[in-house]
Each structure stands twice: as structure tokens, then as C-alpha cells.
CSV table of C-alpha atoms in Angstrom, one decimal:
chain,number,residue,atom,x,y,z
A,1,MET,CA,26.3,17.6,20.8
A,2,THR,CA,22.6,17.0,20.0
A,3,PRO,CA,20.6,18.8,22.5
A,4,ALA,CA,17.9,17.3,24.5
A,5,ALA,CA,18.6,14.4,22.0
A,6,ASP,CA,21.4,13.3,24.5
A,7,SER,CA,18.5,12.3,27.5
A,8,ILE,CA,16.6,10.0,24.8
A,9,ARG,CA,16.3,6.5,25.8
A,10,LEU,CA,14.8,3.9,23.9
A,11,TYR,CA,13.9,0.4,25.3
A,12,GLU,CA,14.4,-2.5,23.0
A,13,LEU,CA,14.1,-6.2,22.8
A,14,VAL,CA,16.9,-8.5,23.0
A,15,LEU,CA,17.7,-12.5,22.1
A,16,GLU,CA,20.0,-13.4,23.0
A,17,ASN,CA,22.8,-13.4,20.6
A,18,GLY,CA,22.5,-9.3,21.5
A,19,CYS,CA,20.3,-8.7,18.7
A,20,SER,CA,17.4,-5.9,18.8
A,21,ALA,CA,14.2,-8.6,18.6
A,22,SER,CA,11.1,-6.7,17.5
A,23,PRO,CA,10.5,-5.2,14.0
A,24,TYR,CA,8.7,-3.0,15.9
A,25,VAL,CA,11.9,-1.0,17.8
A,26,TRP,CA,14.0,-1.4,14.5
A,27,ARG,CA,11.2,0.8,13.4
A,28,ILE,CA,12.5,3.4,15.9
A,29,ARG,CA,16.1,3.2,16.0
A,30,TYR,CA,15.8,4.0,11.8
A,31,ALA,CA,13.2,6.9,12.6
A,32,LEU,CA,16.1,8.2,15.5
A,33,ALA,CA,19.1,7.6,12.7
A,34,HIS,CA,16.7,9.3,10.5
A,35,LYS,CA,16.4,12.5,12.6
A,36,GLY,CA,20.0,12.4,13.4
A,37,LEU,CA,19.0,11.9,17.2
A,38,ARG,CA,21.3,10.3,19.7
A,39,TYR,CA,20.1,8.1,22.5
A,40,GLU,CA,21.0,5.2,24.7
A,41,SER,CA,19.8,1.8,24.2
A,42,VAL,CA,18.0,-0.2,27.2
A,43,PRO,CA,18.0,-3.9,25.8
A,44,LEU,CA,15.2,-5.9,27.7
A,45,GLY,CA,14.2,-9.4,27.3
A,46,PHE,CA,10.8,-10.5,26.6
A,47,THR,CA,10.1,-11.3,30.6
A,48,GLU,CA,11.9,-8.0,31.3
A,49,ILE,CA,9.5,-5.8,30.9
A,50,SER,CA,6.5,-5.8,32.1
A,51,ALA,CA,8.8,-5.8,35.5
A,52,ALA,CA,10.9,-2.7,33.7
A,53,PHE,CA,7.8,-0.1,33.2
A,54,GLY,CA,5.6,-1.3,36.8
A,55,GLY,CA,3.5,-2.9,34.0
A,56,ARG,CA,2.2,0.0,32.1
A,57,PHE,CA,3.3,-0.8,29.2
A,58,LYS,CA,3.5,-4.7,28.5
A,59,THR,CA,5.4,-3.7,24.9
A,60,VAL,CA,8.2,-1.9,23.5
A,61,PRO,CA,9.5,0.1,21.4
A,62,VAL,CA,9.7,2.1,24.5
A,63,ILE,CA,11.0,5.7,24.4
A,64,GLU,CA,11.7,8.3,26.9
A,65,HIS,CA,12.7,11.5,26.6
A,66,GLY,CA,13.2,13.7,29.8
A,67,GLU,CA,9.8,13.2,32.0
A,68,ARG,CA,7.6,11.8,28.9
A,69,MET,CA,7.6,7.7,28.1
A,70,MET,CA,5.9,6.3,25.7
A,71,ALA,CA,5.6,3.3,23.8
A,72,GLU,CA,3.6,2.1,20.1
A,73,SER,CA,5.9,2.9,17.6
A,74,TRP,CA,3.2,5.2,16.1
A,75,ASP,CA,3.2,7.3,18.6
A,76,ILE,CA,6.5,7.4,19.3
A,77,ALA,CA,7.4,8.8,15.7
A,78,GLU,CA,4.8,11.4,15.5
A,79,TYR,CA,6.4,12.5,18.8
A,80,LEU,CA,9.7,13.0,17.8
A,81,ASP,CA,8.2,14.6,15.2
A,82,SER,CA,6.8,17.4,16.8
A,83,ALA,CA,9.4,17.0,19.5
A,84,PHE,CA,12.0,18.1,17.2
A,85,PRO,CA,10.9,19.9,14.7
A,86,GLY,CA,14.2,20.9,13.5
A,87,ARG,CA,15.9,17.7,12.4
A,88,PRO,CA,14.4,15.7,8.8
A,89,ALA,CA,10.4,14.6,9.7
A,90,LEU,CA,9.6,11.6,9.4
A,91,PHE,CA,6.2,12.7,7.7
A,92,ALA,CA,6.4,15.9,5.0
A,93,GLY,CA,3.0,16.0,5.8
A,94,ALA,CA,-0.6,14.9,6.6
A,95,ALA,CA,-1.2,13.0,3.4
A,96,GLU,CA,2.5,11.4,3.4
A,97,HIS,CA,1.4,9.9,6.8
A,98,SER,CA,-1.9,8.5,5.9
A,99,MET,CA,-0.6,6.2,3.2
A,100,VAL,CA,2.6,5.4,5.0
A,101,ARG,CA,0.0,4.4,7.2
A,102,LEU,CA,-2.6,2.8,4.4
A,103,THR,CA,1.4,1.2,3.4
A,104,GLU,CA,1.6,-0.5,6.9
A,105,ALA,CA,-2.3,-1.5,6.7
A,106,TRP,CA,-1.1,-3.9,3.7
A,107,PHE,CA,2.3,-5.1,5.0
A,108,ALA,CA,1.2,-5.8,7.8
A,109,PRO,CA,-1.3,-8.6,7.6
A,110,GLU,CA,-0.5,-10.2,4.6
A,111,ILE,CA,4.0,-9.6,5.2
A,112,LEU,CA,4.9,-9.7,8.5
A,113,ARG,CA,2.0,-12.0,9.7
A,114,LYS,CA,3.2,-14.6,6.6
A,115,MET,CA,7.5,-14.0,8.3
A,116,PHE,CA,5.9,-14.9,11.6
A,117,GLY,CA,3.8,-18.3,10.6
A,118,LEU,CA,7.7,-19.1,9.4
A,119,TYR,CA,9.7,-17.6,11.7
A,120,ALA,CA,8.0,-18.0,15.0
A,121,LEU,CA,9.8,-21.0,16.1
A,122,ASP,CA,13.3,-19.2,15.0
A,123,VAL,CA,12.2,-16.4,17.4
A,124,HIS,CA,11.9,-18.3,20.3
A,125,ASN,CA,15.2,-19.7,19.6
A,126,ALA,CA,17.1,-16.7,19.8
A,127,ALA,CA,15.3,-15.6,22.9
A,128,ARG,CA,17.3,-15.6,26.0
A,129,PRO,CA,17.3,-18.7,27.1
A,130,GLU,CA,15.3,-17.4,30.4
A,131,ASP,CA,13.0,-16.4,27.9
A,132,ARG,CA,12.3,-18.6,26.1
A,133,PRO,CA,9.6,-20.6,28.2
A,134,TYR,CA,7.3,-17.3,28.3
A,135,PHE,CA,7.6,-16.6,24.6
A,136,ARG,CA,6.5,-20.3,24.0
A,137,ARG,CA,3.4,-20.1,26.8
A,138,SER,CA,2.2,-16.6,25.3
A,139,ARG,CA,2.1,-17.4,21.9
A,140,GLU,CA,1.3,-20.8,22.1
A,141,GLU,CA,-2.1,-18.9,23.8
A,142,ARG,CA,-2.3,-16.9,20.8
A,143,LEU,CA,-2.4,-19.7,19.2
A,144,LYS,CA,-4.7,-21.5,20.9
A,145,GLY,CA,-3.0,-24.2,21.9
A,146,THR,CA,-1.2,-24.9,19.0
A,147,THR,CA,2.6,-25.5,19.6
A,148,LEU,CA,5.3,-23.2,17.8
A,149,GLU,CA,6.5,-26.2,15.9
A,150,GLU,CA,3.3,-27.6,15.0
A,151,PHE,CA,2.7,-23.6,13.3
A,152,THR,CA,5.7,-24.1,11.8
A,153,SER,CA,5.8,-27.3,9.9
A,154,GLY,CA,6.3,-27.9,6.5
A,155,ARG,CA,7.0,-23.2,6.4
A,156,ALA,CA,9.1,-24.3,3.3
A,157,ALA,CA,6.1,-25.3,1.6
A,158,ARG,CA,4.8,-21.8,2.5
A,159,LEU,CA,7.7,-19.7,1.4
A,160,PRO,CA,6.6,-18.8,-1.8
A,161,ALA,CA,3.6,-18.2,-0.6
A,162,LEU,CA,5.2,-15.1,1.2
A,163,ARG,CA,7.5,-14.8,-2.4
A,164,ASP,CA,5.1,-13.7,-4.0
A,165,ALA,CA,3.6,-11.7,-1.2
A,166,LEU,CA,6.5,-8.8,-2.1
A,167,ALA,CA,5.2,-8.3,-5.6
A,168,PRO,CA,3.9,-5.3,-4.7
A,169,LEU,CA,7.8,-3.8,-3.5
A,170,ARG,CA,9.3,-5.6,-6.0
A,171,ALA,CA,7.0,-3.7,-8.8
A,172,HIS,CA,7.4,-0.1,-6.7
A,173,LEU,CA,11.7,-0.6,-6.3
A,174,ALA,CA,12.0,-1.4,-10.1
A,175,ARG,CA,11.3,2.5,-10.1
A,176,TYR,CA,12.0,3.9,-7.3
A,177,ALA,CA,15.3,4.0,-4.9
A,178,PHE,CA,13.1,3.3,-2.1
A,179,LEU,CA,9.4,2.9,-0.9
A,180,GLY,CA,9.9,7.5,0.3
A,181,GLY,CA,10.7,7.4,-3.8
A,182,ASP,CA,14.7,8.7,-4.0
A,183,ALA,CA,14.8,8.9,-0.3
A,184,PRO,CA,14.3,6.6,2.6
A,185,ASN,CA,10.7,6.7,4.2
A,186,PHE,CA,8.7,5.2,7.1
A,187,ALA,CA,7.2,3.0,5.3
A,188,ASP,CA,11.1,2.2,4.2
A,189,TYR,CA,11.7,1.4,8.1
A,190,ILE,CA,8.5,0.0,8.6
A,191,ALA,CA,9.6,-2.9,5.7
A,192,LEU,CA,13.5,-3.4,6.2
A,193,GLY,CA,12.4,-3.1,10.4
A,194,ALA,CA,10.5,-6.6,9.5
A,195,PHE,CA,13.2,-7.8,7.5
A,196,LEU,CA,16.3,-7.2,9.9
A,197,TRP,CA,13.5,-8.9,12.4
A,198,VAL,CA,13.9,-11.9,10.4
A,199,ALA,CA,17.2,-11.4,9.8
A,200,SER,CA,18.1,-11.4,13.9
A,201,VAL,CA,16.6,-15.2,13.5
A,202,SER,CA,16.6,-17.0,10.6
A,203,THR,CA,17.8,-21.3,10.3
A,204,MET,CA,16.4,-20.4,6.8
A,205,PRO,CA,16.9,-17.9,3.9
A,206,MET,CA,13.5,-15.9,3.7
A,207,LEU,CA,14.6,-14.6,-0.4
A,208,ALA,CA,15.6,-16.5,-3.8
A,209,ARG,CA,19.0,-15.3,-4.2
A,210,ASP,CA,18.5,-13.2,-7.2
A,211,ASP,CA,15.6,-12.3,-5.1
A,212,SER,CA,15.2,-8.0,-7.5
A,213,LEU,CA,14.7,-6.6,-3.5
A,214,ARG,CA,18.4,-7.3,-2.9
A,215,GLY,CA,19.2,-3.9,-4.4
A,216,TRP,CA,16.7,-2.3,-1.9
A,217,ILE,CA,17.6,-3.5,1.5
A,218,ASP,CA,21.2,-3.5,0.2
A,219,ARG,CA,20.8,0.0,0.4
A,220,GLY,CA,18.4,0.0,4.1
A,221,PHE,CA,20.6,-1.8,5.5
A,222,ASP,CA,23.7,0.3,4.8
A,223,LEU,CA,21.7,3.3,6.1
A,224,TYR,CA,23.0,5.6,9.1
A,225,GLY,CA,26.1,4.2,8.5
A,226,GLY,CA,24.8,1.0,8.1
A,227,LEU,CA,22.5,0.6,11.0
A,228,GLY,CA,20.9,-2.6,9.3
A,229,ARG,CA,24.1,-4.4,9.2
A,230,ASP,CA,25.3,-6.8,12.0
A,231,PRO,CA,28.0,-9.8,11.2
A,232,ARG,CA,25.1,-12.1,14.1
A,233,MET,CA,22.4,-11.7,11.7
A,234,HIS,CA,21.6,-14.2,9.2
A,235,SER,CA,21.4,-13.4,5.1
A,236,MET,CA,18.7,-13.4,3.7
A,237,PHE,CA,18.9,-14.9,0.6
A,238,GLU,CA,19.8,-18.8,-0.5
B,1,MET,CA,-13.4,31.5,-15.7
B,2,THR,CA,-10.4,29.8,-14.9
B,3,PRO,CA,-8.0,30.6,-17.8
B,4,ALA,CA,-6.5,27.9,-20.5
B,5,ALA,CA,-8.2,25.7,-18.5
B,6,ASP,CA,-10.8,25.5,-20.9
B,7,SER,CA,-9.0,24.8,-23.9
B,8,ILE,CA,-8.1,20.9,-22.3
B,9,ARG,CA,-10.0,17.9,-23.1
B,10,LEU,CA,-10.6,14.4,-22.1
B,11,TYR,CA,-10.8,11.8,-24.2
B,12,GLU,CA,-12.3,8.9,-22.5
B,13,LEU,CA,-13.9,5.3,-22.6
B,14,VAL,CA,-17.6,4.9,-23.4
B,15,LEU,CA,-19.9,2.7,-22.8
B,16,GLU,CA,-23.5,1.8,-24.2
B,17,ASN,CA,-25.1,3.6,-21.0
B,18,GLY,CA,-23.1,6.7,-21.7
B,19,CYS,CA,-20.6,6.0,-18.8
B,20,SER,CA,-16.6,5.6,-19.0
B,21,ALA,CA,-15.9,2.7,-18.8
B,22,SER,CA,-12.9,3.1,-17.8
B,23,PRO,CA,-10.5,3.2,-14.3
B,24,TYR,CA,-7.9,4.7,-15.5
B,25,VAL,CA,-10.3,7.8,-17.1
B,26,TRP,CA,-11.9,8.0,-13.7
B,27,ARG,CA,-8.7,8.4,-11.9
B,28,ILE,CA,-8.5,12.2,-14.1
B,29,ARG,CA,-11.8,12.6,-13.8
B,30,TYR,CA,-11.3,12.8,-10.0
B,31,ALA,CA,-7.8,14.6,-10.3
B,32,LEU,CA,-9.2,17.7,-13.3
B,33,ALA,CA,-12.0,18.1,-10.1
B,34,HIS,CA,-9.0,18.1,-7.6
B,35,LYS,CA,-7.4,20.6,-9.1
B,36,GLY,CA,-10.6,23.0,-10.4
B,37,LEU,CA,-9.9,22.8,-13.9
B,38,ARG,CA,-13.0,22.4,-16.4
B,39,TYR,CA,-13.0,20.0,-19.4
B,40,GLU,CA,-14.3,19.4,-22.7
B,41,SER,CA,-15.2,15.4,-22.7
B,42,VAL,CA,-14.6,13.9,-25.9
B,43,PRO,CA,-16.5,10.5,-25.4
B,44,LEU,CA,-14.8,7.6,-27.2
B,45,GLY,CA,-15.9,3.5,-28.4
B,46,PHE,CA,-13.3,0.9,-27.7
B,47,THR,CA,-13.0,0.4,-31.3
B,48,GLU,CA,-12.6,5.1,-32.5
B,49,ILE,CA,-9.6,5.4,-29.8
B,50,SER,CA,-7.0,4.0,-31.9
B,51,ALA,CA,-8.4,5.9,-35.1
B,52,ALA,CA,-8.8,9.1,-33.0
B,53,PHE,CA,-5.5,9.3,-33.1
B,54,GLY,CA,-4.0,8.5,-35.6
B,55,GLY,CA,-2.2,5.2,-34.1
B,56,ARG,CA,-0.9,7.2,-31.7
B,57,PHE,CA,-2.5,6.7,-28.8
B,58,LYS,CA,-4.1,2.9,-28.3
B,59,THR,CA,-5.4,3.9,-24.8
B,60,VAL,CA,-7.2,6.3,-23.4
B,61,PRO,CA,-7.1,8.4,-20.9
B,62,VAL,CA,-5.5,10.9,-23.4
B,63,ILE,CA,-5.8,14.7,-22.4
B,64,GLU,CA,-5.2,17.9,-24.8
B,65,HIS,CA,-3.6,21.1,-23.4
B,66,GLY,CA,-3.3,23.6,-25.9
B,67,GLU,CA,-0.9,21.5,-28.0
B,68,ARG,CA,0.3,18.9,-25.6
B,69,MET,CA,-1.0,15.4,-25.9
B,70,MET,CA,-0.4,12.9,-23.7
B,71,ALA,CA,-2.3,9.5,-22.7
B,72,GLU,CA,-1.3,7.4,-19.3
B,73,SER,CA,-2.8,8.8,-16.3
B,74,TRP,CA,0.0,8.5,-14.3
B,75,ASP,CA,1.9,11.1,-16.6
B,76,ILE,CA,-1.2,13.0,-16.9
B,77,ALA,CA,-1.4,13.0,-13.1
B,78,GLU,CA,2.3,14.7,-13.1
B,79,TYR,CA,1.6,17.0,-16.0
B,80,LEU,CA,-1.6,18.9,-14.4
B,81,ASP,CA,0.4,19.8,-11.2
B,82,SER,CA,3.3,21.2,-13.4
B,83,ALA,CA,1.1,23.0,-15.6
B,84,PHE,CA,-1.0,24.7,-13.5
B,85,PRO,CA,0.6,25.0,-10.1
B,86,GLY,CA,-1.9,27.7,-8.6
B,87,ARG,CA,-4.0,25.0,-7.9
B,88,PRO,CA,-4.3,22.3,-5.3
B,89,ALA,CA,-1.7,20.3,-6.0
B,90,LEU,CA,-2.3,16.6,-6.5
B,91,PHE,CA,1.1,15.1,-4.6
B,92,ALA,CA,2.7,17.4,-1.7
B,93,GLY,CA,5.6,16.3,-2.8
B,94,ALA,CA,7.9,13.7,-4.1
B,95,ALA,CA,7.3,11.6,-1.1
B,96,GLU,CA,3.7,11.2,-1.4
B,97,HIS,CA,3.7,10.9,-5.1
B,98,SER,CA,6.0,7.9,-4.0
B,99,MET,CA,3.1,6.7,-1.2
B,100,VAL,CA,0.4,6.6,-4.3
B,101,ARG,CA,2.7,5.2,-6.1
B,102,LEU,CA,3.0,1.7,-4.3
B,103,THR,CA,-0.2,2.3,-3.4
B,104,GLU,CA,-1.3,1.5,-6.8
B,105,ALA,CA,1.5,-1.5,-7.2
B,106,TRP,CA,-0.4,-3.3,-4.6
B,107,PHE,CA,-4.0,-2.0,-6.1
B,108,ALA,CA,-3.7,-2.7,-9.1
B,109,PRO,CA,-2.8,-6.5,-9.1
B,110,GLU,CA,-4.4,-8.0,-5.8
B,111,ILE,CA,-7.2,-5.7,-6.3
B,112,LEU,CA,-7.9,-4.3,-10.5
B,113,ARG,CA,-6.8,-7.4,-11.6
B,114,LYS,CA,-9.6,-9.2,-9.5
B,115,MET,CA,-12.8,-7.4,-10.5
B,116,PHE,CA,-11.5,-8.0,-13.8
B,117,GLY,CA,-12.0,-11.7,-13.8
B,118,LEU,CA,-15.4,-11.2,-12.0
B,119,TYR,CA,-16.4,-8.2,-14.6
B,120,ALA,CA,-14.9,-8.7,-17.8
B,121,LEU,CA,-18.2,-10.2,-19.2
B,122,ASP,CA,-20.0,-6.6,-17.9
B,123,VAL,CA,-18.4,-4.8,-19.0
B,124,HIS,CA,-18.3,-6.0,-23.0
B,125,ASN,CA,-22.2,-6.4,-22.4
B,126,ALA,CA,-22.2,-2.8,-21.3
B,127,ALA,CA,-20.2,-1.3,-24.7
B,128,ARG,CA,-21.5,0.1,-27.1
B,129,PRO,CA,-22.8,-3.0,-29.8
B,130,GLU,CA,-20.1,-1.8,-32.6
B,131,ASP,CA,-17.3,-2.1,-29.7
B,132,ARG,CA,-18.2,-5.4,-28.2
B,133,PRO,CA,-16.5,-8.1,-31.0
B,134,TYR,CA,-13.3,-5.8,-30.5
B,135,PHE,CA,-13.8,-6.1,-26.7
B,136,ARG,CA,-13.9,-9.5,-27.1
B,137,ARG,CA,-11.7,-10.4,-29.6
B,138,SER,CA,-8.5,-8.5,-27.7
B,139,ARG,CA,-9.2,-9.5,-24.2
B,140,GLU,CA,-9.6,-13.4,-25.5
B,141,GLU,CA,-6.6,-13.0,-27.0
B,142,ARG,CA,-4.8,-12.0,-23.7
B,143,LEU,CA,-6.3,-15.0,-22.1
B,144,LYS,CA,-5.4,-17.0,-24.1
B,145,GLY,CA,-8.0,-18.2,-25.9
B,146,THR,CA,-10.6,-18.5,-22.7
B,147,THR,CA,-13.9,-16.9,-23.5
B,148,LEU,CA,-15.0,-14.1,-21.3
B,149,GLU,CA,-17.8,-16.4,-20.8
B,150,GLU,CA,-15.4,-19.3,-18.9
B,151,PHE,CA,-12.9,-16.2,-18.1
B,152,THR,CA,-15.7,-15.6,-15.7
B,153,SER,CA,-18.1,-18.6,-14.6
B,154,GLY,CA,-18.4,-19.5,-11.4
B,155,ARG,CA,-17.6,-15.5,-10.7
B,156,ALA,CA,-19.3,-15.7,-7.1
B,157,ALA,CA,-17.7,-18.3,-5.5
B,158,ARG,CA,-14.6,-15.6,-6.2
B,159,LEU,CA,-16.3,-12.5,-4.3
B,160,PRO,CA,-15.4,-13.7,-1.2
B,161,ALA,CA,-12.0,-13.5,-2.0
B,162,LEU,CA,-12.5,-9.4,-4.0
B,163,ARG,CA,-13.5,-8.9,-0.8
B,164,ASP,CA,-11.2,-10.1,1.6
B,165,ALA,CA,-8.3,-8.6,-0.3
B,166,LEU,CA,-9.8,-5.0,0.3
B,167,ALA,CA,-9.5,-5.4,3.8
B,168,PRO,CA,-6.6,-2.7,4.1
B,169,LEU,CA,-8.7,-0.1,2.7
B,170,ARG,CA,-10.9,-1.0,5.7
B,171,ALA,CA,-8.4,-1.6,8.3
B,172,HIS,CA,-7.4,2.5,6.9
B,173,LEU,CA,-11.0,3.8,6.7
B,174,ALA,CA,-11.2,2.6,10.4
B,175,ARG,CA,-9.2,5.5,11.1
B,176,TYR,CA,-9.7,8.2,8.6
B,177,ALA,CA,-12.0,9.8,5.8
B,178,PHE,CA,-9.9,8.9,3.2
B,179,LEU,CA,-7.0,7.1,2.1
B,180,GLY,CA,-5.2,10.3,1.6
B,181,GLY,CA,-5.9,11.0,5.9
B,182,ASP,CA,-8.0,13.9,6.1
B,183,ALA,CA,-8.8,15.4,2.4
B,184,PRO,CA,-8.7,12.4,-0.4
B,185,ASN,CA,-5.7,12.7,-2.7
B,186,PHE,CA,-4.4,10.1,-5.7
B,187,ALA,CA,-4.1,6.9,-3.6
B,188,ASP,CA,-8.3,7.7,-3.2
B,189,TYR,CA,-8.9,8.4,-6.6
B,190,ILE,CA,-7.3,5.3,-7.9
B,191,ALA,CA,-9.7,3.1,-5.7
B,192,LEU,CA,-12.9,4.8,-6.3
B,193,GLY,CA,-12.0,4.5,-10.3
B,194,ALA,CA,-12.1,1.3,-10.1
B,195,PHE,CA,-15.2,0.9,-8.0
B,196,LEU,CA,-16.7,3.7,-10.5
B,197,TRP,CA,-15.5,1.1,-13.6
B,198,VAL,CA,-17.5,-1.8,-11.6
B,199,ALA,CA,-21.0,0.3,-10.8
B,200,SER,CA,-20.7,1.2,-14.4
B,201,VAL,CA,-21.2,-2.6,-15.6
B,202,SER,CA,-21.7,-4.7,-13.3
B,203,THR,CA,-24.6,-7.3,-12.9
B,204,MET,CA,-23.6,-8.3,-9.6
B,205,PRO,CA,-23.2,-6.6,-7.0
B,206,MET,CA,-20.0,-6.7,-5.5
B,207,LEU,CA,-20.1,-5.6,-0.9
B,208,ALA,CA,-21.4,-7.0,1.0
B,209,ARG,CA,-24.9,-4.4,2.2
B,210,ASP,CA,-23.1,-4.1,6.1
B,211,ASP,CA,-18.9,-3.7,4.0
B,212,SER,CA,-17.5,-0.8,6.1
B,213,LEU,CA,-16.3,0.6,3.2
B,214,ARG,CA,-19.4,2.4,2.4
B,215,GLY,CA,-19.0,5.1,4.2
B,216,TRP,CA,-16.1,6.4,2.3
B,217,ILE,CA,-17.1,5.4,-1.1
B,218,ASP,CA,-20.5,7.5,-0.3
B,219,ARG,CA,-18.1,10.1,0.2
B,220,GLY,CA,-16.1,9.4,-2.4
B,221,PHE,CA,-18.6,9.7,-4.7
B,222,ASP,CA,-20.2,12.6,-3.1
B,223,LEU,CA,-17.2,14.3,-4.1
B,224,TYR,CA,-16.6,17.2,-6.4
B,225,GLY,CA,-20.5,18.2,-6.4
B,226,GLY,CA,-21.6,14.0,-6.8
B,227,LEU,CA,-18.8,13.7,-9.2
B,228,GLY,CA,-19.2,10.1,-8.7
B,229,ARG,CA,-22.9,9.5,-8.7
B,230,ASP,CA,-24.8,8.9,-12.0
B,231,PRO,CA,-28.3,7.4,-11.7
B,232,ARG,CA,-27.3,5.2,-15.2
B,233,MET,CA,-25.2,3.1,-12.2
B,234,HIS,CA,-25.8,0.4,-10.4
B,235,SER,CA,-25.1,-0.5,-6.7
B,236,MET,CA,-21.8,-1.6,-5.3
B,237,PHE,CA,-23.8,-3.2,-2.6
B,238,GLU,CA,-26.2,-6.0,-2.4
């Protein structure tokens, strides 16, 4: 039994196949596992988020702990460290925290954005049928009217650029087991969360069969009793 | 007086104007200042390195501390933390160490390599006259026969790509004073060292006048009594 921990709820985004549909939710799933905290999962479709929180939050993850509710993965991660100081820290100190944010400042525009450019239509098609019109409308609005089909057309030709952009991870992981070093840290959870998001929807394997990232991906998906292992997911590898 | 510290020697690379000519030396200058260690600087020209160490080391920085001598900026930084545990640590722990290496795994190919593509000829022209033939020969060999002039021709057209590649630093520094957070860490020294290397040789300002990196560059150059301030250097800004 984990005192207080039982009262944690994690509001997630769910696809038709039951997988979690957000790289940001995945970070918090890993963060909760890292801290050894149990929680109740509350799956929501894309169209249910706004109503579930009376308009207070527009994105998940949202975490509920006793009377506290909050969104935004970084706020949640920091809250978990402050609310559960006796459990393994997500951030050993201010410098690690800042360095992980710097990693994300590179990862979000260079990797995550490229992933969206390849898999946006796959996300749409994997969403619950009742969520698809909303997903299409909201994303195509952001794309200034470009359809998801146009946006992702010829995507295979853009795979090499995404694979190339992952070079810093390969260089680092030639030396370390995890981005965090010998043990995984929040930088691993950010990157693994993005890979798991792709694996949940992908109809085109993202990585070459012999990509040296495979060892780290396997280690990462195996963490915490195989948190990232789900037979409903697609392989990351050709 | 700093016990034992007086016996530290830092072998550096020197340009005709007397500035230090290596981004890797600059990291160690900052690292020594971070730890409050005094040292004797031994400037060497490009062609003097091999003879100075009887062929044992081919690159600087090289540090000498008592009977120990070692090259490679990462080995030196780790050595300084282990040899002077009572002084401010460069790495608060294994996770920070690993995160800084990840930062470098991005910075070296994405930023430093692009800088070399713009400033290789400037480095040549700023070297001591007696070092220039060696610098040209060794670099053009690596470039498979492309001359430094060919390599850097039309460089102004490649400035925007370099400036764009710095976007993760800008995003991070919109939130933090330093890459390390409230205080500078080895990630700052890696990046500042590259900027100082450019500033030592540049005949083309690297950054736009209104680049938001200016605040951090100024703070970084001002550290440790203005370690990065040298009237012989060129401005980073248009």
C-alpha cells in the first residue's frame, strides 16, 4: 500500500485500440512509475477533454491528487517531486532539471514536430471514430487549411530526415544505457513517450531494422514491468 | 592561496592576436574558474603541440597537475571534480553529467560543425603565420582536398541555417539565465567556448543585432571577472 498514492488519478487520451494517444501523457505514466506511485487511469477521447474539466483544462495529462488538479506535464512532474519527497526523485537537483528542459527544447521542434509531420493522419485514423472529425478540424485549422492527407503525403521521403535528426541520441546512447546515464531520467521519459505515441498509431515503421537506438528503446519499453509493452502497438522497426 | 592549485598548468592553443584558439580549451578555462583554481597558462601554436608533449598528445587542452598530465576536455573536467572535491563541483551528479554530454551530442554536430564551415578560413588567417601552412594542410586533408577558400565561399548564405540551429538555446534561455539553470554549468562552458572561439577569429558577425541570445552571451562572457572579455576579440553581433 502506498499512502496517499491511491488517490491519484491520471486523465489520459485514448485511441480506438485502447492505447494512450499522447506523448505528454506517456511522460507522466513513466514519471509515476519512476516514483512507484499507483494511480487510477481515466481514459478520455479527444472530444471529451473539455467537458471532463468544465473547460478548466484543454489538454491532458491532467492529474488529480486529493483536492489538487493540474495539467501540463512539467508542472505535474515538479509537483510529484514536491508532493512525494520520500520517493525516488525525478530531478536530483536544479541543474538536472534545467538540462532536461534543454533536451526538450531540442527534442520538441527537431523530433516531435517531424514525427507529427509523418504520423498526423495515422493519429486521426487511430482515434475513436467519434473523435476523428474534431481531430481533423482542429489540426487542419492549425495547418491553415492543409488537409491531413496533403500534410502527410509523400511522408516516406521525409523518413530519412527524421532518422538523421535522431543522431544525437545515437551518439549519446553509444556511451550510456539511458539518456539519464546508468539510470533513466525524465529526458528518457520525454523521448520514450514520443516513440510510444508513434508506436500506438503507426502504419509506417519509423526506424530501420538495424537502428542502434533499438537497445535503448527495448530497455525503455521494458522499464517498470514492461510499461511500454503493449501488443496493440505497432513495431518501431522496419 | 589555493593549495596544490598553483601547480596546475593549462596548455592552450594561441592565435597571432594572443587569443585562445580552441573551443575545447575555453571549456577548461571556464571549468578551472568555476572551481576557483589558479593555473599557469602555456600557449602553444598549432605546430608546437606535438613536440611539446613528445608526441603523447596531439590536441589541447592538456592539463598538468603535479605528475599527472592529460588531454581531452571531458577527461580533464572529470579529473578536476575528483582531484578537488572540496571545490564547487562541475557535475552535481551522474544525471547532470550525462545530460551535459547529451547536450554536447547535439551541439557538436549541429552547431560547432556549422561554425567551422563558416569560420575555418578565419581561423587560418588568425593563426600565427608560422602555423598557417600546417593548419591549411591538415584541415584541407580532412576536407578531402577542398581548399579552405572553397569550403567557406558563399558562407553568408549559410548564416541563417546556423542561426536557426541555435533555436533550442533561445527557447531554453527564455526561461533560464544559463543552460544550467540559475547558475552556469559545463553545458554553458561548452557553448560559450564555441562562441568565444568564433569571436577570436571572426571577420563576419555570427548573430543578428537583436538576437535574444545576447543576454546569455553577455552574462557568460562576464563570468569569473570577465573571463570571456577580451578587447582583441570581434563582436558576435552585426
